[in-house]
XYZ file of C-alpha atoms in Angstrom:
552
model
C 0.167 0.046 0.208
C 1.260 3.456 -0.935
C 0.143 6.587 -2.108
C 1.884 6.821 -5.573
C 0.100 4.347 -7.107
C -3.564 6.490 -6.721
C -2.062 9.860 -7.250
C 0.731 9.762 -10.381
C 0.155 9.531 -13.756
C -3.150 10.128 -16.003
C -5.209 7.747 -13.832
C -3.990 9.653 -10.774
C -5.402 13.203 -12.279
C -8.747 12.570 -10.182
C -7.294 12.043 -7.162
C -4.603 15.022 -7.556
C -7.600 17.164 -8.376
C -9.398 16.580 -5.243
C -5.798 17.306 -3.401
C -5.667 20.515 -5.118
C -9.200 21.483 -4.215
C -8.257 21.076 -0.602
C -5.144 23.494 -1.055
C -2.414 21.333 -1.383
C 0.452 22.162 -3.744
C 1.863 19.966 -6.339
C 5.011 19.454 -3.932
C 3.086 18.470 -0.935
C 0.870 16.186 -3.341
C 4.263 14.223 -4.424
C 5.403 13.728 -1.192
C 4.684 10.757 1.083
C 1.269 11.060 2.472
C 1.175 10.336 6.455
C -1.898 9.869 8.204
C -2.337 11.590 11.634
C -5.023 9.859 13.551
C -5.934 12.329 16.085
C -8.403 11.127 18.756
C -8.812 14.213 20.215
C -12.162 15.343 21.715
C -13.599 17.259 24.659
C -15.188 14.714 26.911
C -12.003 13.024 27.703
C -9.646 14.605 30.067
C -6.679 12.254 28.462
C -7.672 13.597 25.017
C -8.608 17.217 25.603
C -4.963 18.354 24.516
C -4.407 15.967 21.672
C -4.313 18.631 19.266
C -1.016 19.881 20.837
C 0.503 16.445 20.080
C -0.852 15.998 16.549
C 0.281 19.790 15.534
C 4.118 18.795 16.806
C 3.436 15.327 15.156
C 2.576 17.308 11.678
C 5.554 19.457 12.372
C 7.851 16.631 12.501
C 6.441 15.115 9.239
C 6.991 18.390 7.636
C 10.460 18.494 8.898
C 11.643 15.361 7.561
C 9.905 15.754 4.080
C 6.361 14.474 4.455
C 2.888 15.719 3.908
C 0.595 15.030 6.889
C -2.853 14.657 6.439
C -5.183 14.530 9.722
C -8.257 12.269 10.285
C -10.342 11.444 13.792
C -10.912 8.562 15.729
C -13.485 8.440 18.515
C -12.510 8.157 22.516
C -14.922 7.076 25.263
C -14.115 8.221 28.856
C -14.156 5.000 30.744
C -14.732 7.378 34.138
C -17.762 8.915 32.790
C -19.245 6.097 31.124
C -18.699 4.032 34.294
C -21.706 2.778 36.354
C -24.314 3.051 34.046
C -25.413 1.678 30.385
C -22.835 3.633 28.618
C -20.198 1.182 30.185
C -21.101 -1.359 27.837
C -19.521 0.484 24.948
C -15.945 1.334 25.831
C -14.632 -2.097 24.971
C -16.912 -2.539 22.127
C -15.118 1.032 21.034
C -12.018 -0.854 20.510
C -13.193 -2.604 17.511
C -14.671 0.121 15.920
C -11.402 2.367 16.228
C -9.755 -0.159 14.900
C -11.831 -0.757 11.941
C -12.404 3.007 11.335
C -8.804 3.325 10.802
C -8.468 0.656 8.477
C -11.371 1.827 6.537
C -9.628 5.563 6.266
C -6.069 3.964 5.539
C -7.490 1.600 2.871
C -9.394 4.369 1.250
C -6.880 6.735 1.366
C -3.752 4.611 0.550
C -1.379 6.500 3.250
C 2.130 5.881 3.271
C 2.279 5.693 6.929
C 0.099 6.624 10.290
C 1.183 8.587 13.053
C -1.257 7.157 15.892
C -2.436 9.759 18.483
C -4.358 7.663 21.471
C -4.351 8.448 25.341
C -7.001 6.399 27.049
C -8.224 2.903 27.633
C -9.512 1.521 24.342
C -7.792 3.939 21.827
C -4.252 2.849 22.562
C -5.133 -0.880 22.121
C -7.568 0.132 19.198
C -4.751 1.937 17.368
C -2.262 -0.713 18.042
C -4.600 -3.362 16.404
C -4.921 -1.120 13.704
C -1.065 -0.991 12.913
C -0.929 -4.875 13.355
C -3.486 -5.322 10.831
C -2.628 -3.090 8.301
C 0.850 -3.390 8.553
C 2.061 -0.037 7.084
C 4.808 2.117 8.712
C 3.070 3.318 11.935
C 4.444 4.946 15.248
C 2.389 5.646 18.367
C 2.682 8.728 20.331
C 0.259 9.168 23.405
C -0.927 12.153 25.142
C 0.689 11.844 28.337
C -0.220 11.328 31.801
C -2.273 13.700 33.958
C -0.044 14.743 37.023
C -1.093 13.556 40.539
C -3.520 15.905 42.673
C -2.785 16.629 46.261
C -4.612 17.774 49.505
C -3.246 17.737 52.744
C 0.047 16.515 51.510
C -1.588 13.629 50.378
C -1.219 12.791 46.633
C -4.859 12.119 45.037
C -5.903 10.643 41.938
C -9.188 9.422 40.202
C -9.457 6.172 42.203
C -9.429 8.338 45.429
C -12.635 10.138 44.654
C -14.135 6.653 43.744
C -12.874 5.133 47.000
C -14.224 8.577 48.626
C -17.611 7.824 47.580
C -17.617 4.234 49.340
C -16.087 5.959 52.464
C -19.042 8.871 52.253
C -21.568 6.203 51.767
C -20.276 4.275 54.946
C -20.293 7.535 56.907
C -16.411 7.661 57.324
C -16.223 11.053 55.696
C -18.799 13.909 55.366
C -19.789 15.752 52.412
C -17.260 18.501 52.349
C -14.510 16.187 52.787
C -15.829 14.113 49.672
C -16.199 17.248 47.448
C -12.536 18.180 48.571
C -11.300 15.198 47.396
C -13.230 15.325 44.204
C -12.122 18.857 43.234
C -8.420 18.250 43.912
C -7.979 14.355 42.502
C -7.545 15.262 39.047
C -5.820 18.839 38.734
C -5.404 19.156 34.917
C -5.832 17.160 31.489
C -4.039 13.696 30.836
C -4.389 10.180 31.329
C -5.738 9.625 35.001
C -2.353 9.882 36.753
C -2.114 6.111 38.556
C -1.135 2.928 36.670
C -4.775 2.359 35.329
C -5.642 0.960 32.180
C -4.457 3.941 30.027
C -1.068 4.584 31.591
C -0.497 0.970 31.584
C -1.185 0.540 27.975
C 0.804 3.497 26.947
C 3.697 2.427 28.986
C 3.481 -1.236 27.219
C 3.123 0.563 23.548
C 6.726 2.032 24.782
C 7.893 -1.605 25.866
C 6.430 -3.613 22.570
C 8.702 -1.177 20.864
C 6.066 0.943 18.964
C 6.511 4.284 21.005
C 9.460 6.134 21.414
C 11.498 6.404 24.648
C 9.265 7.901 27.688
C 6.140 7.952 25.446
C 4.288 5.964 28.616
C 5.173 8.460 31.276
C 6.449 11.953 29.858
C 3.643 13.901 31.433
C 1.041 15.621 29.242
C 1.551 19.169 29.551
C 5.429 18.996 29.279
C 7.483 20.399 26.667
C 9.151 16.933 26.645
C 5.845 15.342 25.404
C 5.640 17.918 22.669
C 9.562 16.946 21.615
C 8.630 13.137 21.759
C 5.548 14.231 19.302
C 7.940 16.018 16.764
C 10.325 13.201 16.929
C 7.405 10.780 16.026
C 6.784 12.893 13.119
C 10.535 12.368 11.873
C 10.774 8.944 12.752
C 7.694 7.733 10.589
C 9.275 9.586 7.569
C 12.466 7.400 8.323
C 10.209 4.166 8.678
C 8.458 4.674 5.252
C 11.725 5.121 3.784
C 13.281 2.008 4.992
C 9.926 -0.029 4.847
C 9.670 -0.571 8.574
C 6.429 -2.210 9.519
C 4.575 -2.963 12.600
C 4.941 -6.565 12.389
C 8.638 -6.360 12.124
C 8.478 -4.794 15.671
C 5.245 -6.509 17.033
C 7.189 -9.924 17.489
C 6.403 -12.555 20.150
C 9.399 -11.812 21.868
C 8.230 -7.752 21.929
C 5.048 -9.074 23.536
C 6.955 -10.853 25.923
C 8.831 -8.203 26.794
C 5.618 -6.338 27.448
C 4.366 -8.573 29.497
C 7.304 -9.015 31.642
C 7.302 -5.200 32.175
C 3.608 -5.448 33.005
C 4.338 -7.895 35.644
C 7.164 -5.977 37.150
C 4.864 -2.885 37.546
C 1.575 -4.430 38.165
C -0.469 -2.990 35.376
C -3.863 -3.030 34.675
C -5.779 -6.457 34.603
C -7.251 -5.022 31.158
C -4.004 -5.465 29.444
C -4.416 -9.189 29.946
C -7.599 -8.351 27.470
C -5.688 -5.899 25.322
C -2.321 -7.420 24.524
C -3.457 -10.761 23.063
C -6.268 -9.017 20.843
C -3.145 -6.828 19.393
C -1.277 -10.072 18.929
C -4.122 -11.445 17.178
C -3.914 -8.459 14.783
C -0.295 -9.406 14.386
C -0.654 -13.172 13.384
C 0.595 -14.074 16.807
C -1.569 -16.206 19.345
C -1.158 -15.068 23.051
C -2.436 -17.570 25.481
C -3.029 -16.500 28.991
C -0.605 -19.162 30.229
C 2.322 -16.844 28.750
C 1.082 -14.226 31.236
C 1.410 -16.835 34.257
C 4.716 -18.295 32.953
C 6.444 -14.708 33.108
C 4.229 -13.912 36.126
C 6.024 -16.503 38.186
C 9.488 -15.370 37.158
C 9.271 -11.618 36.745
C 9.631 -9.417 40.445
C 7.688 -6.687 41.058
C 9.765 -3.858 41.392
C 7.780 -0.572 40.900
C 4.289 -0.172 43.181
C 2.457 2.513 41.591
C -1.424 3.633 42.510
C -3.596 1.558 42.931
C -1.357 -0.863 44.370
C 1.080 1.715 46.077
C 1.696 5.350 46.624
C 3.722 6.658 43.658
C 2.092 7.886 40.555
C 3.316 8.215 36.627
C 5.432 10.972 37.327
C 7.162 9.506 40.226
C 7.837 6.602 37.711
C 9.081 9.060 34.880
C 11.283 10.830 37.218
C 12.860 7.382 38.371
C 13.736 6.807 34.774
C 10.486 5.726 33.290
C 10.107 2.494 31.448
C 13.649 2.248 29.962
C 14.997 2.308 33.597
C 12.415 -0.469 34.595
C 13.618 -2.482 31.712
C 17.184 -1.989 32.645
C 16.788 -3.366 35.901
C 14.530 -6.398 34.704
C 17.471 -6.951 31.818
C 19.809 -7.539 34.444
C 17.919 -10.732 35.680
C 17.809 -11.592 31.802
C 14.213 -11.290 31.581
C 14.293 -8.631 28.456
C 14.990 -9.361 25.035
C 17.233 -6.770 24.080
C 17.931 -7.690 20.544
C 14.710 -6.616 18.947
C 13.762 -3.551 16.975
C 11.849 -0.354 18.059
C 10.050 2.586 16.279
C 13.178 4.863 17.680
C 15.378 2.925 14.690
C 17.689 1.567 17.509
C 17.256 -1.997 19.515
C 15.825 -2.099 22.904
C 19.333 -2.757 24.274
C 20.415 0.496 22.904
C 17.661 2.381 24.715
C 17.890 0.687 27.926
C 21.689 0.725 28.626
C 21.756 4.315 28.618
C 19.032 4.770 31.563
C 19.767 2.981 34.724
C 17.164 3.763 37.735
C 17.494 7.164 39.141
C 15.220 6.720 42.246
C 15.279 3.310 44.580
C 12.299 4.499 46.023
C 9.952 3.941 43.220
C 11.879 1.209 41.317
C 13.116 -1.156 43.572
C 16.376 -3.284 42.699
C 16.515 -7.137 41.724
C 17.923 -7.756 45.206
C 14.985 -6.123 47.146
C 11.725 -6.362 44.972
C 8.196 -5.619 46.755
C 7.504 -9.478 45.883
C 9.534 -12.037 43.814
C 6.914 -12.536 41.612
C 4.897 -10.332 38.862
C 1.719 -8.195 39.828
C -0.787 -10.254 37.804
C -2.175 -13.759 38.175
C -4.171 -16.379 36.221
C -6.531 -18.385 37.997
C -8.273 -21.558 36.924
C -10.434 -24.215 38.350
C -14.000 -25.684 37.898
C -15.375 -21.788 37.987
C -12.930 -20.566 35.486
C -11.391 -23.460 33.344
C -10.290 -21.228 30.499
C -8.747 -18.486 33.113
C -9.579 -15.503 35.081
C -7.386 -12.410 35.841
C -6.646 -10.877 39.287
C -4.049 -7.867 40.422
C -2.165 -10.202 42.719
C -0.058 -7.175 43.639
C -3.357 -5.509 44.881
C -4.614 -8.143 46.840
C -3.897 -7.749 50.927
C -2.255 -10.627 52.214
C -5.209 -11.803 54.165
C -7.168 -12.328 50.894
C -4.666 -14.365 49.051
C -6.269 -17.471 50.364
C -10.221 -16.981 50.948
C -12.847 -19.569 51.323
C -16.510 -18.070 51.786
C -20.023 -17.872 50.789
C -21.418 -16.580 47.398
C -23.574 -13.707 47.241
C -25.003 -13.760 43.695
C -25.930 -10.932 41.400
C -27.014 -10.748 37.745
C -25.551 -7.381 37.239
C -23.464 -4.579 38.637
C -26.035 -2.289 39.534
C -27.844 -4.656 42.122
C -24.380 -5.452 43.860
C -23.505 -1.713 44.285
C -26.701 -1.268 46.002
C -26.305 -4.275 48.284
C -22.804 -2.855 49.241
C -23.785 0.793 49.796
C -26.980 -0.921 51.913
C -24.346 -3.075 54.008
C -26.063 -6.148 53.032
C -22.411 -7.659 52.329
C -20.896 -9.325 55.231
C -17.145 -10.152 56.227
C -15.998 -13.142 54.512
C -18.485 -12.923 51.616
C -17.786 -13.661 48.052
C -19.802 -11.103 45.952
C -20.422 -12.648 42.410
C -21.340 -10.170 39.597
C -22.270 -12.394 36.487
C -23.849 -11.812 32.940
C -21.333 -8.687 32.726
C -19.190 -10.586 30.141
C -18.177 -9.527 26.601
C -21.477 -11.376 25.417
C -23.544 -11.272 28.149
C -23.114 -7.344 29.189
C -22.562 -6.998 26.317
C -19.255 -5.279 26.285
C -17.880 -6.371 29.538
C -18.507 -3.693 31.553
C -15.713 -2.308 33.974
C -16.881 -2.340 37.556
C -14.711 0.065 39.623
C -17.747 1.313 41.668
C -18.244 -2.228 43.492
C -14.230 -2.681 44.111
C -13.903 0.976 45.252
C -16.728 0.997 47.353
C -15.706 -2.254 49.195
C -12.088 -0.541 49.596
C -13.936 2.852 50.526
C -15.972 0.937 53.160
C -12.615 -0.550 54.686
C -13.647 -4.278 53.594
C -11.102 -4.778 50.847
C -9.396 -7.156 53.392
C -12.604 -8.878 54.450
C -14.693 -9.317 50.930
C -13.770 -11.263 47.561
C -15.428 -9.857 44.153
C -15.974 -12.541 41.237
C -17.156 -11.391 37.820
C -17.176 -12.691 34.147
C -16.942 -8.785 33.600
C -13.722 -6.749 34.054
C -12.406 -4.369 36.469
C -10.964 -0.796 35.929
C -7.278 -0.898 35.955
C -7.805 1.619 39.310
C -9.427 -1.666 41.207
C -7.517 -3.138 44.144
C -8.552 -5.848 46.398
C -9.328 -9.660 45.914
C -11.305 -8.577 42.689
C -11.032 -11.459 40.289
C -12.440 -11.121 36.617
C -12.486 -12.112 32.968
C -14.026 -15.321 34.336
C -13.988 -17.786 31.272
C -16.224 -18.978 30.197
C -18.592 -16.425 30.892
C -22.328 -17.262 32.073
C -24.023 -16.038 28.802
C -21.640 -18.704 27.142
C -22.440 -21.514 29.420
C -19.814 -20.945 32.182
C -20.326 -22.400 35.775
C -20.385 -18.885 37.000
C -24.117 -18.874 35.819
C -25.283 -21.786 37.852
C -23.913 -20.380 41.408
C -26.341 -19.809 44.185
C -26.512 -17.767 47.289
C -24.270 -19.735 49.777
C -22.202 -21.885 47.410
C -18.834 -22.009 49.214
C -16.274 -20.302 46.676
C -12.347 -21.267 47.280
C -9.881 -18.827 46.187
C -6.261 -19.636 46.397
C -4.128 -17.081 44.580
C -0.671 -18.626 45.253
C -1.662 -21.612 43.781
C -3.760 -20.243 40.901
C -7.184 -22.008 41.958
C -10.803 -20.297 41.906
C -13.001 -23.046 42.269
C -16.743 -23.602 43.817
C -17.571 -26.706 46.236
C -20.110 -28.388 43.993
C -20.227 -32.006 43.193
C -20.309 -32.890 39.705
C -23.938 -34.381 40.447
C -25.244 -31.179 41.738
C -23.580 -29.373 38.672
C -25.294 -31.691 36.215
C -28.600 -31.262 38.148
C -28.197 -27.514 38.122
C -27.192 -27.590 34.230
C -30.485 -29.561 33.523
C -32.580 -26.742 34.685
C -30.886 -23.902 33.719
C -32.566 -21.353 31.335
C -30.142 -19.138 29.456
C -31.584 -15.135 29.928
C -32.780 -13.256 26.824
C -29.935 -10.832 25.455
C -29.975 -7.413 27.132
C -29.385 -5.702 23.808
C -31.237 -6.841 20.743
C -30.670 -3.993 18.467
C -27.691 -1.565 17.302
C -24.082 -2.094 17.442
C -24.033 -3.670 20.861
C -26.035 -6.751 19.497
C -23.725 -6.954 16.663
C -20.943 -7.067 18.883
C -22.551 -9.516 21.207
C -22.959 -11.914 18.551
C -19.451 -11.618 17.275
C -17.330 -11.294 20.310
C -15.182 -14.175 21.754
C -14.229 -15.041 25.314
C -12.274 -12.652 27.276
C -9.258 -15.141 27.762
C -9.188 -14.745 23.750
C -8.656 -10.730 24.238
C -12.386 -10.437 23.533
C -11.709 -10.487 19.862
C -14.292 -10.513 17.152
C -14.923 -13.430 14.439
């Protein structure tokens, strides 16, 4: 694919005349045409300032002799969509983002792409498009929000969600809640903790698809603008050398990304997105790979919601290159693989030692000897389930308790807020999977309410849906098969005894085979919740969470 075949010669006159109509000169038309995919909008804090990034990327393309052509991509704010029917759409929007970029690129035969995302689904959606199209492409994210502060304490979006739980339980008053609300998010950028957006921005860098510090440079910094300009220059080098995403998105690159993910306890949503990106690159990334890598990767950087540090702290400590430098000392990083910067992973990280050991621990003094995420299996999740082990209290790593079952998020949240959940309970939220939700809603509401009410060391939560990257506690999601696909989670009843053994990777319900067979014989699958529009089509096509919720 390239623009030459549609714009040159007599047959290209019809294309040239349309470019002339838009004010392009012949010299501009003759240059490589670079698509600038800008997901700027005025409803997502992480995307509000992306026009600045797009302008800088355009400048870089022009400096290097290309012609930038900007077009939009959608982006949903998970925080605004959370807790209501709108949350069915963000994961499903990932496919729309990917498909729309494919449509625009194929229709207009761009020579290369500069992809400008920042938040939860735009980052993986654009990476999926890059892998699928396999033309020269580089990602330059919008950058992280700074942490908020009040009374000497660092705050972030999750602070507000947990404050709601604290207010509901009477632990803080309305004035305290509003003080946290006003100060938690001090400006634009992707929310300041290691939530899904920043996890994926950092993993873009670890994959080699973003320039050094793409994952951590703050959104309103001059450094972020310089990275964007450099990205515009680098895409022209990639076009000239014909360097394509699948040259970079190799199995080794995905293993590097998973290693970084485990070393910093990224969002559980990375276990959805990395397999989906790999699928578009022609690579099968099984959940077993995540657990294999987790078991041998030390947990070195403890950021919010697992710890007190934020993205700005990780950046000041040396960023992703420094973290990879430390992990490479244990032979855990493939250093001989290419990146969009034009040099290898090894050449990048050898120059970036850790600056602050309070933020990035040494191999000799890890927070834990194993990685941040764990894959659980058992009769309740034969195809796998995911938990952020690093954010689970020691008391909850092993837990046996009675199920309290809900057929949706809202009823569970009401029960939590009305203090109907007791210590030791295992909350089960089902029919929230990719197909059953549909859309696999992200459930920060129940997890943050539990934490805000001080029950995160006493109560577990299981779901075939998913959690926010801001979630903490014994929150186990992505249970596969989901209830809507016949998973055992759909047969659970109140009082069933659930066994959780995270160190041994076990998630099971204590039911006999005879009892399970009896329940299956009388089970009636509920009707689909959505029967029209995009979500109905999505529900029919989406695969289980263990595949990355890809569409087939």
